[in-house]
XYZ file of C-alpha atoms in Angstrom:
612
model
C 95.982 80.846 104.060
C 93.569 82.223 106.431
C 90.454 79.793 107.342
C 87.185 80.972 105.845
C 85.323 83.520 107.635
C 81.676 82.254 108.118
C 80.658 85.720 108.497
C 81.754 86.833 105.132
C 79.310 84.663 103.491
C 81.530 83.253 100.856
C 83.428 81.159 103.346
C 80.409 78.828 103.570
C 80.620 77.952 99.761
C 83.036 75.380 98.308
C 85.366 77.190 96.017
C 85.283 76.655 92.263
C 87.672 73.844 91.333
C 90.947 75.095 89.842
C 93.728 72.877 88.757
C 96.493 72.748 91.423
C 99.301 73.767 89.248
C 97.423 76.832 87.785
C 96.411 77.771 91.521
C 100.087 77.255 92.492
C 101.283 79.676 89.819
C 98.683 82.305 90.765
C 99.587 82.328 94.281
C 103.319 82.517 93.648
C 103.506 84.616 90.780
C 103.125 88.644 90.798
C 102.730 88.240 86.878
C 99.710 86.028 87.678
C 98.294 88.532 90.024
C 98.433 91.217 87.388
C 96.773 89.065 84.792
C 94.017 88.214 87.152
C 93.463 91.852 87.924
C 93.331 92.642 84.194
C 90.611 90.137 84.221
C 88.862 91.786 87.099
C 89.044 94.941 85.217
C 87.239 93.654 82.351
C 84.809 92.089 84.357
C 84.281 95.079 86.244
C 83.807 97.203 83.338
C 81.152 94.759 81.754
C 79.019 94.885 84.925
C 79.254 98.781 85.113
C 78.169 98.910 81.469
C 75.500 96.403 82.177
C 74.121 98.061 85.434
C 74.036 101.408 83.696
C 72.468 100.181 80.529
C 69.676 98.330 82.717
C 68.934 101.677 84.912
C 68.707 103.728 81.933
C 66.402 101.297 80.263
C 64.233 101.272 83.246
C 63.931 105.013 83.511
C 63.142 105.021 79.851
C 60.322 102.754 80.267
C 58.950 104.396 83.340
C 59.220 107.983 82.374
C 58.779 107.656 78.529
C 62.296 109.087 77.983
C 63.864 109.189 74.605
C 66.776 106.890 74.183
C 69.636 108.119 75.953
C 67.981 111.067 77.599
C 69.014 111.727 81.476
C 66.149 111.713 83.872
C 67.681 114.537 86.077
C 68.553 116.594 82.914
C 64.566 117.322 82.158
C 63.018 120.640 82.731
C 59.788 119.140 83.979
C 58.638 115.524 84.646
C 57.134 113.966 81.550
C 53.308 113.903 81.525
C 52.774 110.402 79.990
C 55.351 108.611 82.483
C 54.480 106.085 84.915
C 50.920 105.988 83.647
C 50.173 109.641 83.616
C 51.526 110.188 87.218
C 55.285 110.429 86.589
C 55.863 111.556 90.410
C 54.813 107.921 91.270
C 57.883 106.444 89.656
C 59.868 106.276 92.868
C 57.116 104.927 94.783
C 56.301 102.262 92.363
C 60.265 101.295 92.372
C 60.030 101.198 96.388
C 57.321 98.703 96.187
C 59.292 96.638 93.556
C 62.324 96.952 95.806
C 60.292 95.662 98.936
C 58.821 92.783 96.789
C 62.296 91.985 95.675
C 63.693 91.952 99.271
C 60.677 89.469 100.424
C 61.557 87.436 97.332
C 65.144 87.277 98.396
C 64.411 86.086 101.889
C 64.931 89.472 103.668
C 63.166 88.215 106.947
C 65.690 85.233 107.333
C 68.776 87.359 106.839
C 70.686 87.768 109.907
C 73.497 90.298 108.469
C 73.848 92.914 105.914
C 75.738 92.233 102.749
C 79.434 92.852 103.305
C 80.840 95.677 100.881
C 84.452 95.941 99.750
C 85.455 98.276 102.598
C 84.085 95.947 105.343
C 85.600 92.892 103.714
C 88.957 94.283 103.499
C 88.919 95.661 107.049
C 87.321 92.572 108.727
C 87.119 89.401 106.472
C 90.489 89.349 104.396
C 88.832 90.290 101.188
C 86.242 87.489 101.348
C 82.872 88.564 99.959
C 79.533 86.574 99.019
C 79.074 87.006 95.074
C 75.327 86.315 95.461
C 75.069 89.069 98.165
C 76.721 91.457 95.774
C 74.690 90.333 92.891
C 71.492 91.126 94.910
C 72.885 94.519 96.152
C 73.482 95.462 92.481
C 69.953 94.436 91.413
C 68.476 96.286 94.216
C 70.453 99.162 93.319
C 69.513 99.181 89.630
C 65.735 99.252 90.565
C 66.358 102.163 93.230
C 68.151 104.271 90.657
C 66.190 103.312 87.604
C 62.948 104.022 89.456
C 64.193 107.785 90.065
C 65.087 107.475 93.878
C 67.978 109.901 94.698
C 70.688 107.366 94.872
C 73.739 106.810 92.699
C 74.996 103.470 91.036
C 78.460 103.737 92.313
C 77.838 101.642 95.373
C 76.378 98.983 93.256
C 79.162 99.181 90.686
C 81.924 98.624 93.319
C 79.836 95.883 95.191
C 79.692 93.563 92.153
C 82.894 94.061 90.747
C 84.505 93.629 94.063
C 82.161 90.603 94.592
C 83.554 89.140 91.415
C 87.150 89.846 92.299
C 86.544 88.070 95.785
C 85.038 85.044 93.966
C 88.031 84.870 91.498
C 90.663 85.063 94.484
C 88.716 82.513 96.484
C 88.696 79.958 93.666
C 92.495 80.451 93.459
C 93.007 80.203 97.021
C 94.983 83.352 97.181
C 96.624 84.606 100.258
C 95.060 87.065 102.445
C 96.849 90.216 101.295
C 96.412 89.148 97.508
C 92.938 88.701 97.886
C 92.502 92.078 99.585
C 94.512 93.570 96.587
C 92.120 91.904 94.188
C 89.039 93.208 95.889
C 90.596 96.661 95.494
C 91.285 95.972 91.885
C 87.625 95.097 91.438
C 86.645 98.484 92.831
C 89.212 100.513 90.987
C 87.775 99.085 87.895
C 84.300 99.925 88.817
C 85.034 103.493 89.698
C 87.391 103.976 86.748
C 84.583 102.589 84.319
C 81.983 104.737 86.035
C 83.774 108.043 85.391
C 86.134 106.972 82.521
C 88.976 108.142 84.926
C 91.619 105.421 85.479
C 93.721 107.437 88.065
C 90.373 108.205 90.116
C 89.614 104.485 90.213
C 93.010 103.513 91.211
C 93.223 105.976 93.853
C 89.634 105.214 95.003
C 90.882 101.684 95.596
C 94.108 102.690 97.388
C 92.389 105.065 99.994
C 89.023 103.539 100.491
C 89.251 99.665 99.658
C 92.785 98.473 100.160
C 93.595 101.386 102.709
C 97.284 101.869 101.590
C 99.463 102.506 98.750
C 102.354 100.060 98.120
C 104.746 99.209 95.287
C 103.279 95.655 95.347
C 99.825 96.902 94.704
C 100.572 99.494 92.030
C 100.733 97.194 88.931
C 97.471 95.297 89.406
C 95.445 98.229 90.634
C 96.216 100.228 87.831
C 95.900 97.573 85.330
C 92.439 96.767 86.682
C 91.496 100.566 86.362
C 92.803 100.810 82.796
C 90.825 97.681 81.594
C 87.794 98.611 83.332
C 87.778 102.194 81.866
C 88.541 100.930 78.269
C 85.927 98.152 78.435
C 83.203 100.695 79.564
C 84.343 103.200 76.985
C 83.845 100.657 74.108
C 80.325 99.804 75.194
C 79.144 103.005 76.410
C 77.997 105.590 73.801
C 78.721 108.850 76.070
C 81.085 109.548 78.850
C 79.891 109.865 82.389
C 81.317 113.435 82.926
C 82.064 116.206 80.498
C 85.302 118.017 79.984
C 85.496 121.442 81.523
C 89.034 122.227 80.535
C 89.823 125.843 80.025
C 86.079 126.921 81.084
C 87.334 126.692 84.517
C 89.252 129.888 84.130
C 87.518 133.135 83.879
C 88.069 135.414 80.608
C 91.934 135.899 80.526
C 92.077 134.911 84.003
C 95.420 133.426 85.353
C 95.737 131.436 88.638
C 97.917 132.694 91.357
C 98.761 131.769 94.976
C 96.056 134.275 96.201
C 93.414 131.997 94.385
C 94.116 129.350 97.133
C 92.134 131.396 99.747
C 88.642 131.320 98.259
C 89.049 127.662 97.588
C 89.970 126.966 101.253
C 87.007 128.850 102.388
C 84.907 126.891 99.826
C 86.397 123.750 101.303
C 85.575 124.708 104.828
C 81.625 125.318 103.640
C 81.693 121.821 101.960
C 83.009 120.132 105.115
C 79.923 121.661 107.132
C 77.535 120.540 104.676
C 78.972 117.217 104.294
C 78.638 116.496 108.119
C 75.141 117.859 108.020
C 74.125 115.503 105.063
C 75.609 112.606 106.790
C 73.740 113.247 109.994
C 70.579 113.878 108.002
C 70.521 110.654 106.359
C 70.835 109.171 109.946
C 67.984 111.392 111.227
C 65.638 110.301 108.401
C 66.395 106.786 108.893
C 65.459 106.858 112.429
C 62.185 108.885 111.634
C 61.345 106.126 109.176
C 61.825 103.385 111.795
C 59.751 105.253 114.391
C 56.739 105.430 112.032
C 56.182 101.719 112.889
C 55.860 100.930 109.251
C 57.157 97.559 108.017
C 60.701 97.818 106.640
C 59.539 96.367 103.323
C 57.022 99.102 102.721
C 59.395 102.221 103.813
C 61.055 102.490 100.287
C 57.579 103.011 98.645
C 56.675 105.728 101.411
C 60.135 107.318 100.784
C 59.606 107.195 97.064
C 56.424 108.937 97.143
C 58.178 111.725 99.078
C 60.811 112.175 96.700
C 58.435 111.992 93.799
C 56.360 114.690 95.215
C 59.447 116.654 96.078
C 60.620 116.314 92.368
C 57.157 117.521 91.378
C 57.143 120.461 93.438
C 60.707 121.642 92.753
C 62.506 120.183 89.584
C 63.363 116.644 88.132
C 67.101 117.523 88.868
C 66.568 115.970 92.455
C 65.716 112.373 90.821
C 68.135 109.571 90.292
C 71.876 109.870 90.509
C 72.010 113.427 88.984
C 74.314 112.847 85.991
C 72.045 114.803 83.750
C 71.760 117.744 86.231
C 75.396 117.738 86.620
C 76.034 118.290 82.947
C 73.772 121.186 83.117
C 75.548 122.792 85.941
C 79.071 122.368 84.480
C 77.638 124.376 81.369
C 78.861 128.012 81.717
C 75.836 128.877 79.934
C 73.563 127.421 82.808
C 72.260 130.298 84.937
C 70.462 130.100 88.174
C 69.829 132.781 90.781
C 71.301 132.512 94.207
C 68.130 131.428 95.552
C 67.387 128.935 92.908
C 70.717 127.312 93.608
C 70.035 127.140 97.429
C 66.635 125.856 96.956
C 68.010 123.064 94.539
C 70.779 122.285 97.028
C 68.203 121.846 99.825
C 65.847 119.627 97.679
C 68.512 117.573 96.362
C 69.938 117.039 99.813
C 66.440 116.087 101.034
C 65.826 113.760 98.357
C 69.138 111.967 99.056
C 68.371 111.700 102.539
C 64.913 110.422 102.173
C 65.702 107.909 99.571
C 68.682 106.259 101.570
C 66.863 106.573 104.943
C 63.934 104.970 103.676
C 65.613 101.950 102.454
C 66.526 102.524 98.631
C 69.799 100.782 97.816
C 72.616 103.108 96.556
C 74.927 105.851 98.092
C 75.873 109.448 98.159
C 78.847 109.420 95.722
C 77.394 111.226 92.715
C 74.945 112.991 94.880
C 77.873 114.565 96.787
C 79.523 115.344 93.440
C 76.301 117.084 92.143
C 75.648 118.791 95.449
C 79.513 119.919 95.596
C 79.088 121.390 92.131
C 75.824 123.423 93.030
C 77.662 124.673 96.358
C 80.578 125.953 94.160
C 78.392 127.844 91.844
C 76.423 129.232 94.892
C 79.516 130.263 96.096
C 80.688 132.027 93.160
C 77.454 134.047 92.992
C 77.633 135.070 96.955
C 81.214 135.564 97.668
C 81.489 138.890 95.553
C 78.671 140.385 97.894
C 80.823 140.095 100.730
C 84.341 140.002 99.342
C 85.005 143.023 97.434
C 87.812 141.821 95.579
C 86.605 138.509 94.758
C 86.095 139.134 91.091
C 89.820 139.764 90.673
C 90.355 135.870 91.280
C 91.087 133.717 88.173
C 88.624 130.949 88.714
C 85.338 131.119 86.750
C 81.947 129.994 88.305
C 82.433 126.567 86.477
C 85.902 126.323 88.047
C 84.516 126.806 91.711
C 81.875 124.191 90.779
C 84.790 121.863 90.244
C 86.433 122.791 93.384
C 83.210 122.436 95.208
C 82.220 119.263 93.670
C 85.623 117.606 94.884
C 85.563 119.170 98.341
C 82.166 118.017 99.185
C 82.662 114.247 97.537
C 86.039 113.986 99.590
C 84.393 114.902 102.723
C 81.518 112.505 102.222
C 83.141 109.532 100.524
C 86.420 109.883 102.060
C 89.055 109.837 99.174
C 90.996 113.274 99.147
C 93.467 112.110 96.367
C 90.473 110.283 94.574
C 88.576 113.554 94.152
C 91.663 115.403 93.405
C 92.625 113.219 90.358
C 88.789 113.029 89.050
C 89.089 117.095 88.941
C 92.543 116.616 87.091
C 91.099 114.137 84.682
C 87.955 116.433 84.015
C 89.749 119.711 83.585
C 93.405 118.660 82.270
C 94.641 121.644 84.404
C 97.094 121.440 86.673
C 96.792 124.760 88.313
C 92.995 124.140 89.040
C 93.938 120.831 90.380
C 96.163 122.472 92.692
C 93.488 124.491 93.936
C 91.162 121.495 94.274
C 93.866 119.885 96.271
C 93.797 122.814 98.762
C 90.146 122.695 99.228
C 90.156 119.032 99.537
C 92.674 118.930 102.174
C 90.695 121.710 104.019
C 87.525 119.809 103.662
C 88.558 116.298 104.752
C 90.741 117.419 107.451
C 87.611 119.544 109.118
C 85.645 116.459 108.774
C 88.081 113.943 110.106
C 88.758 116.411 113.173
C 85.108 117.238 113.960
C 83.028 114.359 112.671
C 85.724 111.458 112.261
C 83.812 109.303 109.613
C 83.228 109.320 105.899
C 79.811 108.224 104.955
C 80.521 104.604 104.492
C 82.424 104.385 107.957
C 79.560 106.335 109.677
C 77.121 103.804 108.395
C 79.283 101.033 109.883
C 79.338 103.049 113.155
C 75.494 103.215 113.154
C 75.582 99.501 113.047
C 77.935 99.230 116.014
C 81.165 98.373 113.820
C 84.305 100.448 114.945
C 85.566 100.700 111.442
C 87.451 104.062 110.261
C 89.070 102.738 107.178
C 89.694 99.522 105.123
C 92.827 98.905 106.895
C 93.090 95.299 107.754
C 92.058 94.880 111.507
C 90.290 91.556 110.844
C 93.504 89.771 111.696
C 93.647 91.573 115.155
C 89.925 90.424 115.849
C 90.817 86.712 114.949
C 93.560 86.909 117.235
C 91.627 86.283 120.382
C 92.425 85.091 123.934
C 90.935 81.807 123.096
C 93.625 81.183 120.465
C 96.454 82.321 122.466
C 95.780 80.849 126.024
C 97.297 77.947 127.651
C 94.594 75.223 128.249
C 96.549 72.837 130.506
C 95.444 74.699 133.683
C 94.728 72.630 136.903
C 92.819 74.890 139.347
C 93.439 74.434 143.152
C 90.479 74.774 145.472
C 90.603 77.900 147.658
C 90.208 75.652 150.854
C 93.381 73.806 150.247
C 95.443 73.698 153.525
C 98.529 75.765 153.133
C 100.892 73.074 153.920
C 99.444 70.775 151.049
C 99.651 73.831 148.726
C 103.255 74.266 149.558
C 104.276 70.672 149.168
C 102.587 70.439 145.774
C 104.140 73.367 144.752
C 107.642 74.110 145.929
C 109.683 77.060 144.999
C 110.993 76.720 141.365
C 107.717 75.143 140.161
C 105.293 77.256 138.001
C 104.974 80.611 139.969
C 101.278 81.172 139.269
C 98.455 78.963 140.205
C 94.498 79.524 139.529
C 92.350 78.870 142.628
C 88.518 78.174 142.927
C 85.721 78.330 145.431
C 83.714 75.526 146.546
C 81.493 75.819 143.475
C 84.505 75.541 141.090
C 84.094 79.326 140.371
C 87.122 81.465 139.687
C 88.572 82.922 142.986
C 91.773 84.430 141.715
C 95.713 83.752 141.476
C 98.109 82.657 143.877
C 101.632 83.625 143.173
C 103.724 80.638 144.666
C 106.657 83.024 146.046
C 104.174 84.878 147.931
C 102.529 81.860 149.435
C 106.026 80.453 150.673
C 106.732 84.008 152.159
C 103.542 84.355 154.069
C 103.535 80.778 155.231
C 107.106 81.486 156.703
C 105.918 84.617 158.391
C 102.578 83.503 159.746
C 101.609 80.331 161.207
C 97.899 80.196 160.227
C 98.280 81.620 156.896
C 95.676 80.646 154.289
C 95.542 80.528 150.434
C 92.744 83.036 150.629
C 95.199 85.523 152.297
C 97.349 85.371 149.003
C 94.695 85.071 146.377
C 94.830 88.038 143.893
C 92.902 89.291 140.833
C 89.629 87.633 141.794
C 87.899 90.483 139.664
C 90.326 90.490 136.880
C 90.073 87.991 134.133
C 89.846 87.557 130.440
C 87.144 86.193 128.291
C 87.914 83.739 125.139
C 86.540 86.282 122.617
C 88.604 89.189 123.527
C 91.169 90.396 120.895
C 94.905 90.832 121.757
C 94.375 94.436 122.061
C 91.661 93.956 124.765
C 93.696 91.414 126.827
C 97.006 93.810 126.645
C 94.461 96.753 128.098
C 93.186 94.129 130.682
C 96.871 93.414 131.756
C 97.460 97.057 132.279
C 94.268 97.693 134.175
C 95.145 94.856 136.540
C 98.761 95.423 136.815
C 99.193 91.690 136.224
C 101.713 89.617 134.126
C 99.130 86.915 133.693
C 95.372 86.585 134.033
C 92.925 83.663 134.073
C 90.673 82.971 131.027
C 86.922 82.139 131.942
C 84.140 80.785 129.835
C 81.610 83.655 130.626
C 81.551 86.263 133.266
C 78.568 84.975 135.050
C 79.678 81.319 135.263
C 83.330 82.201 136.104
C 84.539 78.690 135.045
C 88.394 78.640 134.456
C 89.231 77.229 130.865
C 92.780 78.692 130.458
C 95.478 81.131 131.468
C 97.255 83.954 129.299
C 100.439 85.833 130.171
C 101.195 89.349 128.885
C 104.765 88.411 127.519
C 103.045 85.789 125.268
C 100.321 88.055 124.215
C 102.658 90.640 123.198
C 104.940 88.181 121.176
C 102.190 86.980 119.283
C 100.734 90.374 118.468
C 104.385 91.442 117.274
C 104.680 88.339 115.133
C 101.332 89.285 113.359
C 102.427 92.917 112.969
C 105.495 91.778 111.205
C 103.737 89.306 109.108
C 101.290 92.068 108.126
C 104.339 94.554 107.538
C 105.808 91.988 105.098
C 102.559 91.426 103.265
C 102.193 95.082 102.799
C 105.730 95.543 101.429
C 105.265 92.575 99.220
C 108.022 90.614 100.767
C 107.816 86.696 100.974
C 106.185 85.290 104.363
């Protein structure tokens, strides 16, 4: 078992006591892992139902909505909401969020809460349950007050946090703990959308980072349990079934229908990159105002509320009610109206996240994609004379656009493809969705290189492109691999004394230091003997090499390998710091590559589910 990672939060806490025999059974049995995944799925379903109900209750209180009414589905803001000024709802939520952050000790925090992707990429699945619960509470306040953010980020955060806590209690192996965190995320998404396949592939693509036979059973079981629990507690499904409505009257789908879907996928890719960059731009603008971070959500909420007042309530909250409206074939908007709504929703989402509200772009990307699809179906016939002969109806293009834009932003092509399949129940429509999703995700990956989650990591200075486990690479540092039994030799040592102390056949490399005991290079013993035989007045300084090439103890194995290549040396000295240049060890290239190879093989066995 990997040692606890202090930066992961949960590593500082003492695990909940679990009987040794039970812990050993869970660690050594695949059946036990599946059972634990089922428990995780049930807890995830309960968490989703609880968060969804709490956010809806908050909206009903603030905006005086009838029970079950969706805020984004209203035609106009209710006049009796939020004390007669309904546009102040998001601003009020921003004030509450700022107070909540202050109460939770925001000023004392030195790090952001670790989300499931970061946990699996860097920390072996270790997350803080307390941090996850705080994020979930902030997400409920943000969404419930009307800020244009979805609840999906909070769903996955708390469900994965519960899963991680369970795994830590049973002292699970690194690979199993990462799988269990994926199970929590799968359960959350499956419960949110009533779509087990969508939830499972969300876990594979975004949280675990790969699909293997070893992870199939636990992830799918967790997704099924999460979906079943949420359905038993929720009164209405999250999405409507468009089914045959995706096809035009008497329309049949053929190979030619792929062409407009590919074009729609490219359009969605461009909009996705623009939206992600827009969020970062708005965040920079809010920071440039000089306003304290705890007050920025209130200002952002006021902007969103005024935008909703000037346009439509469809820009508020996650957008579930609005998506229902626009997946209804009877819903009619002009091309200008659709374009205006797309712009307004994109601005509302960017302002909400950029100002500090908690949430993500998962559902916003679905809603925006549906709007883009319907706009595409209206505008395309003007430039494409034969467009009306294609078999997809405007609702079908809405489904294609929804999946393509969400795949570009969220980063799960198969996740969004299966969501379309579970919505429509149509394999022909799903095939077109898959074509658009491939075009969209490939374009974003080649031109931008990030999903929204990994883009946020990039802005924080983290080089994470997926949940693929790179934490073990970072933990395989030079400080852990180096030899410490190094006795540096002063550079001014007489050559004769050096040769007597280091005859041919002794260790071939000797580290030398200057008069201040600072690193001065490496002397190769055979070269010293050869030079002494050729020149009578030879000095150690004449054969000292690599004075400017060295390693630091916090370098990873990958960085060390790059340093060996750059210096063209088989060994380098390890210094405590670049400024002090005090020698603390020596590392060879062969040992580095061996340790790296051993770790790769161990990771490969873990992925395949083989015994270590």
